[in-house]
PDB file of C-alpha atoms in Angstrom:
ATOM      1  CA  UNK A 194     151.846  54.191 -12.585  1.00 42.00           C
ATOM      2  CA  UNK A 195     150.854  56.866 -10.091  1.00 62.00           C
ATOM      3  CA  UNK A 196     147.886  56.254  -7.819  1.00 70.00           C
ATOM      4  CA  UNK A 197     144.975  58.621  -7.226  1.00 82.00           C
ATOM      5  CA  UNK A 198     145.722  62.145  -6.046  1.00 89.00           C
ATOM      6  CA  UNK A 199     145.648  62.761  -2.286  1.00 95.00           C
ATOM      7  CA  UNK A 200     142.426  64.077  -0.808  1.00 96.00           C
ATOM      8  CA  UNK A 201     144.347  65.742   2.055  1.00 97.00           C
ATOM      9  CA  UNK A 202     148.020  66.637   2.069  1.00 97.00           C
ATOM     10  CA  UNK A 203     150.500  68.376   4.363  1.00 97.00           C
ATOM     11  CA  UNK A 204     153.508  69.948   2.670  1.00 97.00           C
ATOM     12  CA  UNK A 205     156.544  70.925   4.731  1.00 97.00           C
ATOM     13  CA  UNK A 206     154.491  71.910   7.794  1.00 97.00           C
ATOM     14  CA  UNK A 207     156.506  73.482  10.611  1.00 96.00           C
ATOM     15  CA  UNK A 208     154.392  74.463  13.616  1.00 94.00           C
ATOM     16  CA  UNK A 209     155.022  76.198  16.917  1.00 87.00           C
ATOM     17  CA  UNK A 210     153.317  77.995  19.757  1.00 82.00           C
ATOM     18  CA  UNK A 211     154.151  81.657  20.279  1.00 80.00           C
ATOM     19  CA  UNK A 212     157.746  82.038  21.436  1.00 75.00           C
ATOM     20  CA  UNK A 213     158.492  78.291  21.573  1.00 78.00           C
ATOM     21  CA  UNK A 214     160.730  76.005  19.506  1.00 83.00           C
ATOM     22  CA  UNK A 215     159.047  74.153  16.645  1.00 87.00           C
ATOM     23  CA  UNK A 216     156.670  71.408  17.771  1.00 89.00           C
ATOM     24  CA  UNK A 217     156.559  70.037  14.230  1.00 95.00           C
ATOM     25  CA  UNK A 218     159.376  70.300  11.695  1.00 95.00           C
ATOM     26  CA  UNK A 219     159.004  70.098   7.918  1.00 96.00           C
ATOM     27  CA  UNK A 220     156.277  67.421   8.102  1.00 96.00           C
ATOM     28  CA  UNK A 221     154.888  66.151   4.789  1.00 97.00           C
ATOM     29  CA  UNK A 222     152.308  63.407   4.373  1.00 96.00           C
ATOM     30  CA  UNK A 223     149.121  62.642   2.465  1.00 97.00           C
ATOM     31  CA  UNK A 224     146.034  60.454   2.605  1.00 96.00           C
ATOM     32  CA  UNK A 225     143.954  59.301  -0.348  1.00 94.00           C
ATOM     33  CA  UNK A 226     140.227  58.625  -0.609  1.00 92.00           C
ATOM     34  CA  UNK A 227     139.373  55.279   0.954  1.00 89.00           C
ATOM     35  CA  UNK A 228     142.723  55.050   2.727  1.00 94.00           C
ATOM     36  CA  UNK A 229     143.554  54.830   6.425  1.00 94.00           C
ATOM     37  CA  UNK A 230     146.751  56.512   7.628  1.00 96.00           C
ATOM     38  CA  UNK A 231     148.015  56.092  11.192  1.00 96.00           C
ATOM     39  CA  UNK A 232     150.320  58.738  12.649  1.00 97.00           C
ATOM     40  CA  UNK A 233     152.212  57.111  15.517  1.00 96.00           C
ATOM     41  CA  UNK A 234     154.790  58.164  18.070  1.00 93.00           C
ATOM     42  CA  UNK A 235     155.263  58.822  21.745  1.00 90.00           C
ATOM     43  CA  UNK A 236     153.450  61.503  23.712  1.00 88.00           C
ATOM     44  CA  UNK A 237     154.868  64.954  23.023  1.00 87.00           C
ATOM     45  CA  UNK A 238     156.230  63.942  19.630  1.00 90.00           C
ATOM     46  CA  UNK A 239     153.996  66.287  17.617  1.00 93.00           C
ATOM     47  CA  UNK A 240     151.146  63.975  16.580  1.00 95.00           C
ATOM     48  CA  UNK A 241     148.299  66.093  17.922  1.00 94.00           C
ATOM     49  CA  UNK A 242     149.911  69.309  16.665  1.00 94.00           C
ATOM     50  CA  UNK A 243     150.022  67.827  13.152  1.00 96.00           C
ATOM     51  CA  UNK A 244     146.383  66.698  13.420  1.00 96.00           C
ATOM     52  CA  UNK A 245     145.289  70.132  14.611  1.00 95.00           C
ATOM     53  CA  UNK A 246     147.112  71.807  11.719  1.00 96.00           C
ATOM     54  CA  UNK A 247     145.275  69.533   9.277  1.00 97.00           C
ATOM     55  CA  UNK A 248     141.942  70.332  10.917  1.00 96.00           C
ATOM     56  CA  UNK A 249     142.437  74.107  11.166  1.00 96.00           C
ATOM     57  CA  UNK A 250     142.696  74.066  14.956  1.00 95.00           C
ATOM     58  CA  UNK A 251     146.338  75.190  15.065  1.00 94.00           C
ATOM     59  CA  UNK A 252     147.018  78.077  12.693  1.00 93.00           C
ATOM     60  CA  UNK A 253     150.592  79.007  13.660  1.00 91.00           C
ATOM     61  CA  UNK A 254     152.473  77.017  11.047  1.00 94.00           C
ATOM     62  CA  UNK A 255     154.547  77.393   7.919  1.00 95.00           C
ATOM     63  CA  UNK A 256     153.950  75.224   4.875  1.00 97.00           C
ATOM     64  CA  UNK A 257     150.618  74.171   3.387  1.00 97.00           C
ATOM     65  CA  UNK A 258     147.654  71.907   4.054  1.00 98.00           C
ATOM     66  CA  UNK A 259     145.752  71.083   0.869  1.00 98.00           C
ATOM     67  CA  UNK A 260     142.324  69.575   0.196  1.00 97.00           C
ATOM     68  CA  UNK A 261     142.048  68.088  -3.308  1.00 96.00           C
ATOM     69  CA  UNK A 262     145.186  70.016  -4.242  1.00 96.00           C
ATOM     70  CA  UNK A 263     143.863  73.436  -3.123  1.00 97.00           C
ATOM     71  CA  UNK A 264     145.333  75.159  -0.024  1.00 97.00           C
ATOM     72  CA  UNK A 265     143.059  75.207   3.013  1.00 97.00           C
ATOM     73  CA  UNK A 266     142.868  78.306   5.220  1.00 97.00           C
ATOM     74  CA  UNK A 267     145.061  77.805   8.265  1.00 94.00           C
ATOM     75  CA  UNK A 268     142.323  78.771  10.713  1.00 94.00           C
ATOM     76  CA  UNK A 269     139.061  76.887  11.140  1.00 93.00           C
ATOM     77  CA  UNK A 270     137.284  80.248  11.326  1.00 93.00           C
ATOM     78  CA  UNK A 271     138.322  81.077   7.767  1.00 96.00           C
ATOM     79  CA  UNK A 272     137.163  77.786   6.246  1.00 96.00           C
ATOM     80  CA  UNK A 273     133.819  77.794   4.425  1.00 96.00           C
ATOM     81  CA  UNK A 274     131.027  75.338   5.133  1.00 96.00           C
ATOM     82  CA  UNK A 275     132.168  72.837   2.492  1.00 97.00           C
ATOM     83  CA  UNK A 276     135.737  72.902   3.827  1.00 97.00           C
ATOM     84  CA  UNK A 277     134.535  72.487   7.409  1.00 97.00           C
ATOM     85  CA  UNK A 278     132.408  69.500   6.414  1.00 97.00           C
ATOM     86  CA  UNK A 279     135.210  67.929   4.377  1.00 97.00           C
ATOM     87  CA  UNK A 280     137.722  67.636   7.237  1.00 98.00           C
ATOM     88  CA  UNK A 281     136.264  66.522  10.551  1.00 97.00           C
ATOM     89  CA  UNK A 282     138.151  66.062  13.834  1.00 97.00           C
ATOM     90  CA  UNK A 283     137.250  63.728  16.711  1.00 96.00           C
ATOM     91  CA  UNK A 284     138.878  64.727  19.989  1.00 93.00           C
ATOM     92  CA  UNK A 285     140.549  62.439  22.487  1.00 90.00           C
ATOM     93  CA  UNK A 286     138.348  63.683  25.351  1.00 92.00           C
ATOM     94  CA  UNK A 287     134.836  63.113  24.009  1.00 92.00           C
ATOM     95  CA  UNK A 288     133.205  64.381  27.207  1.00 93.00           C
ATOM     96  CA  UNK A 289     134.905  67.776  26.903  1.00 93.00           C
ATOM     97  CA  UNK A 290     133.808  67.990  23.251  1.00 94.00           C
ATOM     98  CA  UNK A 291     130.092  68.008  24.170  1.00 97.00           C
ATOM     99  CA  UNK A 292     128.036  70.770  25.802  1.00 97.00           C
ATOM    100  CA  UNK A 293     127.192  69.370  29.230  1.00 97.00           C
ATOM    101  CA  UNK A 294     123.739  71.008  29.264  1.00 97.00           C
ATOM    102  CA  UNK A 295     122.269  69.882  25.930  1.00 98.00           C
ATOM    103  CA  UNK A 296     121.075  66.392  24.948  1.00 98.00           C
ATOM    104  CA  UNK A 297     123.650  64.423  22.985  1.00 98.00           C
ATOM    105  CA  UNK A 298     121.156  63.745  20.189  1.00 98.00           C
ATOM    106  CA  UNK A 299     120.628  67.476  19.605  1.00 98.00           C
ATOM    107  CA  UNK A 300     124.362  68.050  19.371  1.00 98.00           C
ATOM    108  CA  UNK A 301     124.892  65.155  16.964  1.00 98.00           C
ATOM    109  CA  UNK A 302     122.022  66.214  14.697  1.00 98.00           C
ATOM    110  CA  UNK A 303     123.238  69.817  14.679  1.00 98.00           C
ATOM    111  CA  UNK A 304     126.177  68.823  12.473  1.00 97.00           C
ATOM    112  CA  UNK A 305     123.857  67.841   9.601  1.00 98.00           C
ATOM    113  CA  UNK A 306     121.899  71.101  10.013  1.00 98.00           C
ATOM    114  CA  UNK A 307     124.931  73.386  10.202  1.00 97.00           C
ATOM    115  CA  UNK A 308     127.230  71.786   7.624  1.00 97.00           C
ATOM    116  CA  UNK A 309     124.814  70.174   5.165  1.00 97.00           C
ATOM    117  CA  UNK A 310     121.724  72.366   5.425  1.00 97.00           C
ATOM    118  CA  UNK A 311     119.465  69.477   6.487  1.00 98.00           C
ATOM    119  CA  UNK A 312     116.158  70.437   8.125  1.00 98.00           C
ATOM    120  CA  UNK A 313     116.189  69.902  11.929  1.00 97.00           C
ATOM    121  CA  UNK A 314     113.540  67.158  11.914  1.00 97.00           C
ATOM    122  CA  UNK A 315     115.250  65.210   9.139  1.00 98.00           C
ATOM    123  CA  UNK A 316     118.640  65.720  10.807  1.00 98.00           C
ATOM    124  CA  UNK A 317     117.320  64.256  14.057  1.00 98.00           C
ATOM    125  CA  UNK A 318     115.949  61.200  12.230  1.00 98.00           C
ATOM    126  CA  UNK A 319     119.290  60.722  10.496  1.00 97.00           C
ATOM    127  CA  UNK A 320     121.145  61.064  13.800  1.00 98.00           C
ATOM    128  CA  UNK A 321     118.888  58.535  15.561  1.00 98.00           C
ATOM    129  CA  UNK A 322     119.458  56.001  12.776  1.00 96.00           C
ATOM    130  CA  UNK A 323     123.223  56.541  12.714  1.00 95.00           C
ATOM    131  CA  UNK A 324     123.534  56.328  16.491  1.00 95.00           C
ATOM    132  CA  UNK A 325     121.483  53.139  16.461  1.00 94.00           C
ATOM    133  CA  UNK A 326     123.975  51.558  14.052  1.00 90.00           C
ATOM    134  CA  UNK A 327     126.733  52.020  16.635  1.00 90.00           C
ATOM    135  CA  UNK A 328     124.625  50.659  19.491  1.00 91.00           C
ATOM    136  CA  UNK A 329     123.247  53.874  21.002  1.00 95.00           C
ATOM    137  CA  UNK A 330     119.479  53.910  21.460  1.00 97.00           C
ATOM    138  CA  UNK A 331     117.372  57.012  21.001  1.00 97.00           C
ATOM    139  CA  UNK A 332     116.630  57.024  24.732  1.00 97.00           C
ATOM    140  CA  UNK A 333     120.321  57.002  25.579  1.00 97.00           C
ATOM    141  CA  UNK A 334     121.078  59.713  23.021  1.00 98.00           C
ATOM    142  CA  UNK A 335     118.388  62.004  24.453  1.00 98.00           C
ATOM    143  CA  UNK A 336     120.300  62.196  27.728  1.00 98.00           C
ATOM    144  CA  UNK A 337     122.781  64.914  28.518  1.00 98.00           C
ATOM    145  CA  UNK A 338     126.456  63.923  28.211  1.00 97.00           C
ATOM    146  CA  UNK A 339     126.720  63.238  31.946  1.00 97.00           C
ATOM    147  CA  UNK A 340     124.300  60.335  31.506  1.00 97.00           C
ATOM    148  CA  UNK A 341     126.524  58.489  29.014  1.00 96.00           C
ATOM    149  CA  UNK A 342     129.708  56.502  29.551  1.00 93.00           C
ATOM    150  CA  UNK A 343     133.011  57.517  28.004  1.00 91.00           C
ATOM    151  CA  UNK A 344     132.678  54.841  25.336  1.00 90.00           C
ATOM    152  CA  UNK A 345     129.127  55.893  24.479  1.00 94.00           C
ATOM    153  CA  UNK A 346     130.232  59.502  24.121  1.00 94.00           C
ATOM    154  CA  UNK A 347     133.165  58.512  21.922  1.00 93.00           C
ATOM    155  CA  UNK A 348     130.811  56.632  19.591  1.00 93.00           C
ATOM    156  CA  UNK A 349     128.453  59.620  19.578  1.00 96.00           C
ATOM    157  CA  UNK A 350     131.382  61.906  18.730  1.00 95.00           C
ATOM    158  CA  UNK A 351     132.303  59.682  15.778  1.00 94.00           C
ATOM    159  CA  UNK A 352     128.708  59.719  14.521  1.00 95.00           C
ATOM    160  CA  UNK A 353     128.511  63.501  14.945  1.00 97.00           C
ATOM    161  CA  UNK A 354     131.583  63.920  12.725  1.00 96.00           C
ATOM    162  CA  UNK A 355     130.287  61.414  10.166  1.00 95.00           C
ATOM    163  CA  UNK A 356     126.992  63.310   9.808  1.00 96.00           C
ATOM    164  CA  UNK A 357     128.998  66.043   8.083  1.00 97.00           C
ATOM    165  CA  UNK A 358     129.711  63.472   5.309  1.00 96.00           C
ATOM    166  CA  UNK A 359     133.448  64.263   5.573  1.00 96.00           C
ATOM    167  CA  UNK A 360     136.075  63.524   2.966  1.00 96.00           C
ATOM    168  CA  UNK A 361     138.598  63.016   5.795  1.00 97.00           C
ATOM    169  CA  UNK A 362     138.007  61.974   9.408  1.00 96.00           C
ATOM    170  CA  UNK A 363     140.834  62.724  11.854  1.00 97.00           C
ATOM    171  CA  UNK A 364     140.667  60.706  15.081  1.00 96.00           C
ATOM    172  CA  UNK A 365     142.999  61.896  17.846  1.00 95.00           C
ATOM    173  CA  UNK A 366     143.759  59.112  20.371  1.00 92.00           C
ATOM    174  CA  UNK A 367     140.079  58.174  20.447  1.00 90.00           C
ATOM    175  CA  UNK A 368     140.694  54.886  22.298  1.00 87.00           C
ATOM    176  CA  UNK A 369     142.900  56.450  24.988  1.00 82.00           C
ATOM    177  CA  UNK A 370     141.476  56.191  28.497  1.00 78.00           C
ATOM    178  CA  UNK A 371     138.771  53.650  27.584  1.00 82.00           C
ATOM    179  CA  UNK A 372     138.445  50.295  29.298  1.00 84.00           C
ATOM    180  CA  UNK A 373     139.439  47.248  27.251  1.00 85.00           C
ATOM    181  CA  UNK A 374     135.894  46.230  26.279  1.00 84.00           C
ATOM    182  CA  UNK A 375     134.890  49.742  25.203  1.00 84.00           C
ATOM    183  CA  UNK A 376     138.199  50.199  23.414  1.00 84.00           C
ATOM    184  CA  UNK A 377     137.613  47.050  21.354  1.00 85.00           C
ATOM    185  CA  UNK A 378     134.153  48.329  20.404  1.00 85.00           C
ATOM    186  CA  UNK A 379     135.532  51.667  19.201  1.00 86.00           C
ATOM    187  CA  UNK A 380     138.297  49.851  17.279  1.00 86.00           C
ATOM    188  CA  UNK A 381     135.682  47.669  15.570  1.00 86.00           C
ATOM    189  CA  UNK A 382     133.781  50.801  14.568  1.00 86.00           C
ATOM    190  CA  UNK A 383     136.950  52.350  13.117  1.00 87.00           C
ATOM    191  CA  UNK A 384     137.752  49.109  11.289  1.00 86.00           C
ATOM    192  CA  UNK A 385     134.249  49.093   9.782  1.00 87.00           C
ATOM    193  CA  UNK A 386     134.710  52.700   8.650  1.00 85.00           C
ATOM    194  CA  UNK A 387     138.048  51.836   7.058  1.00 82.00           C
ATOM    195  CA  UNK A 388     136.408  49.045   5.029  1.00 83.00           C
ATOM    196  CA  UNK A 389     133.481  51.114   3.709  1.00 84.00           C
ATOM    197  CA  UNK A 390     133.994  51.796  -0.032  1.00 81.00           C
ATOM    198  CA  UNK A 391     132.345  55.228   0.169  1.00 81.00           C
ATOM    199  CA  UNK A 392     133.625  56.052   3.641  1.00 85.00           C
ATOM    200  CA  UNK A 393     135.974  58.906   4.494  1.00 93.00           C
ATOM    201  CA  UNK A 394     139.725  58.718   4.432  1.00 94.00           C
ATOM    202  CA  UNK A 395     140.881  58.122   8.010  1.00 95.00           C
ATOM    203  CA  UNK A 396     143.792  59.711   9.835  1.00 96.00           C
ATOM    204  CA  UNK A 397     144.357  57.916  13.147  1.00 96.00           C
ATOM    205  CA  UNK A 398     146.549  59.763  15.654  1.00 95.00           C
ATOM    206  CA  UNK A 399     147.746  57.162  18.134  1.00 93.00           C
ATOM    207  CA  UNK A 400     150.518  55.766  20.284  1.00 89.00           C
ATOM    208  CA  UNK A 401     148.693  52.410  20.358  1.00 88.00           C
ATOM    209  CA  UNK A 402     150.027  49.846  17.895  1.00 88.00           C
ATOM    210  CA  UNK A 403     146.762  47.845  17.874  1.00 86.00           C
ATOM    211  CA  UNK A 404     145.008  50.964  16.585  1.00 89.00           C
ATOM    212  CA  UNK A 405     147.813  51.605  14.096  1.00 92.00           C
ATOM    213  CA  UNK A 406     147.409  48.069  12.753  1.00 91.00           C
ATOM    214  CA  UNK A 407     144.021  49.092  11.294  1.00 90.00           C
ATOM    215  CA  UNK A 408     145.797  51.430   8.873  1.00 94.00           C
ATOM    216  CA  UNK A 409     146.938  50.948   5.297  1.00 94.00           C
ATOM    217  CA  UNK A 410     149.966  53.176   5.877  1.00 96.00           C
ATOM    218  CA  UNK A 411     151.861  54.511   8.881  1.00 96.00           C
ATOM    219  CA  UNK A 412     153.790  57.737   9.446  1.00 97.00           C
ATOM    220  CA  UNK A 413     156.108  57.747  12.466  1.00 96.00           C
ATOM    221  CA  UNK A 414     156.791  61.007  14.328  1.00 95.00           C
ATOM    222  CA  UNK A 415     159.727  61.507  16.656  1.00 95.00           C
ATOM    223  CA  UNK A 416     160.466  64.878  18.286  1.00 92.00           C
ATOM    224  CA  UNK A 417     158.380  66.730  15.709  1.00 93.00           C
ATOM    225  CA  UNK A 418     159.861  65.087  12.614  1.00 95.00           C
ATOM    226  CA  UNK A 419     158.481  62.290  10.449  1.00 96.00           C
ATOM    227  CA  UNK A 420     161.216  59.659  10.535  1.00 96.00           C
ATOM    228  CA  UNK A 421     159.497  56.861   8.611  1.00 95.00           C
ATOM    229  CA  UNK A 422     156.488  56.349   6.332  1.00 95.00           C
ATOM    230  CA  UNK A 423     155.290  53.238   4.583  1.00 94.00           C
ATOM    231  CA  UNK A 424     152.801  50.351   4.457  1.00 95.00           C
ATOM    232  CA  UNK A 425     151.499  49.489   7.932  1.00 94.00           C
ATOM    233  CA  UNK A 426     152.498  45.831   7.834  1.00 91.00           C
ATOM    234  CA  UNK A 427     156.038  46.769   6.820  1.00 92.00           C
ATOM    235  CA  UNK A 428     156.424  49.527   9.412  1.00 91.00           C
ATOM    236  CA  UNK A 429     155.113  47.319  12.225  1.00 89.00           C
ATOM    237  CA  UNK A 430     157.020  44.115  11.369  1.00 91.00           C
ATOM    238  CA  UNK A 431     160.141  45.318   9.537  1.00 92.00           C
ATOM    239  CA  UNK A 432     160.732  48.943  10.532  1.00 92.00           C
ATOM    240  CA  UNK A 433     163.724  50.737   9.023  1.00 93.00           C
ATOM    241  CA  UNK A 434     164.329  53.617  11.447  1.00 93.00           C
ATOM    242  CA  UNK A 435     165.833  53.027  14.929  1.00 93.00           C
ATOM    243  CA  UNK A 436     163.045  55.005  16.607  1.00 93.00           C
ATOM    244  CA  UNK A 437     160.355  52.897  14.893  1.00 93.00           C
ATOM    245  CA  UNK A 438     162.187  49.728  15.925  1.00 93.00           C
ATOM    246  CA  UNK A 439     162.245  50.974  19.511  1.00 92.00           C
ATOM    247  CA  UNK A 440     158.554  51.905  19.343  1.00 91.00           C
ATOM    248  CA  UNK A 441     157.531  48.474  18.052  1.00 89.00           C
ATOM    249  CA  UNK A 442     160.008  46.477  20.114  1.00 86.00           C
ATOM    250  CA  UNK A 443     161.553  45.034  16.975  1.00 74.00           C
ATOM    251  CA  UNK A 444     164.946  43.298  17.057  1.00 65.00           C
ATOM    252  CA  UNK A 445     167.787  45.756  16.611  1.00 52.00           C
ATOM    253  CA  UNK A 446     166.052  48.562  18.489  1.00 44.00           C
ATOM    254  CA  UNK A 447     168.426  51.042  20.005  1.00 41.00           C
ATOM    255  CA  UNK A 448     165.947  52.360  22.566  1.00 38.00           C
ATOM    256  CA  UNK A 449     164.219  55.733  22.681  1.00 36.00           C
ATOM    257  CA  UNK A 450     166.196  58.706  21.448  1.00 33.00           C
TER     258      UNK A 450
END
């Protein structure tokens, strides 16, 4: 019997920059409500390009990205408020994703105002409560981004995206560049999100196998093509494709292609 329909789906997506060979070739994948999908591969393999196509941040592609079976506009600028809220993107460099001159709390609360129509006072209260649940006090959140650590900003970026009440949360290498303690804290937060019954579907873009192990399913990208998809435990412990075996260090690996 077929499972539930995908909440977000990519169909035969081929993406490029102007005048360059394809960065992504005929990529198809989907994620269902309540599911966590990890997209893994080496740097330069097309992971971030795929994530940006899903989020409307890279519009030069062929194929389709669908939300609940309906095509999404390729460009973020053409998506309506409901579509913007439904698919949220958390960048690898959290510091660059915040305005350096405005308090972090204001920027987090703004998501609820802009995408859900919440009044500013109520949005700030909601933001304070949500930030508190991930260990960020109101005093810390009222600082400008320069007054927070990289890990604190990454948690704030996750909360900012979650205040949109997204259907899908795309996290692009969000543990990259963090120290081991901070990285474990962010991984725990992602694991908690993955276990929430009413939480968003998660798409984790990563080269880190510990992060990928949080997922229900894994899609493996090599040189712009998806070479393997399947349950996470199977892909990590009994991979079928030579590239996946090389990536995981499994017996029988033939090395990077």
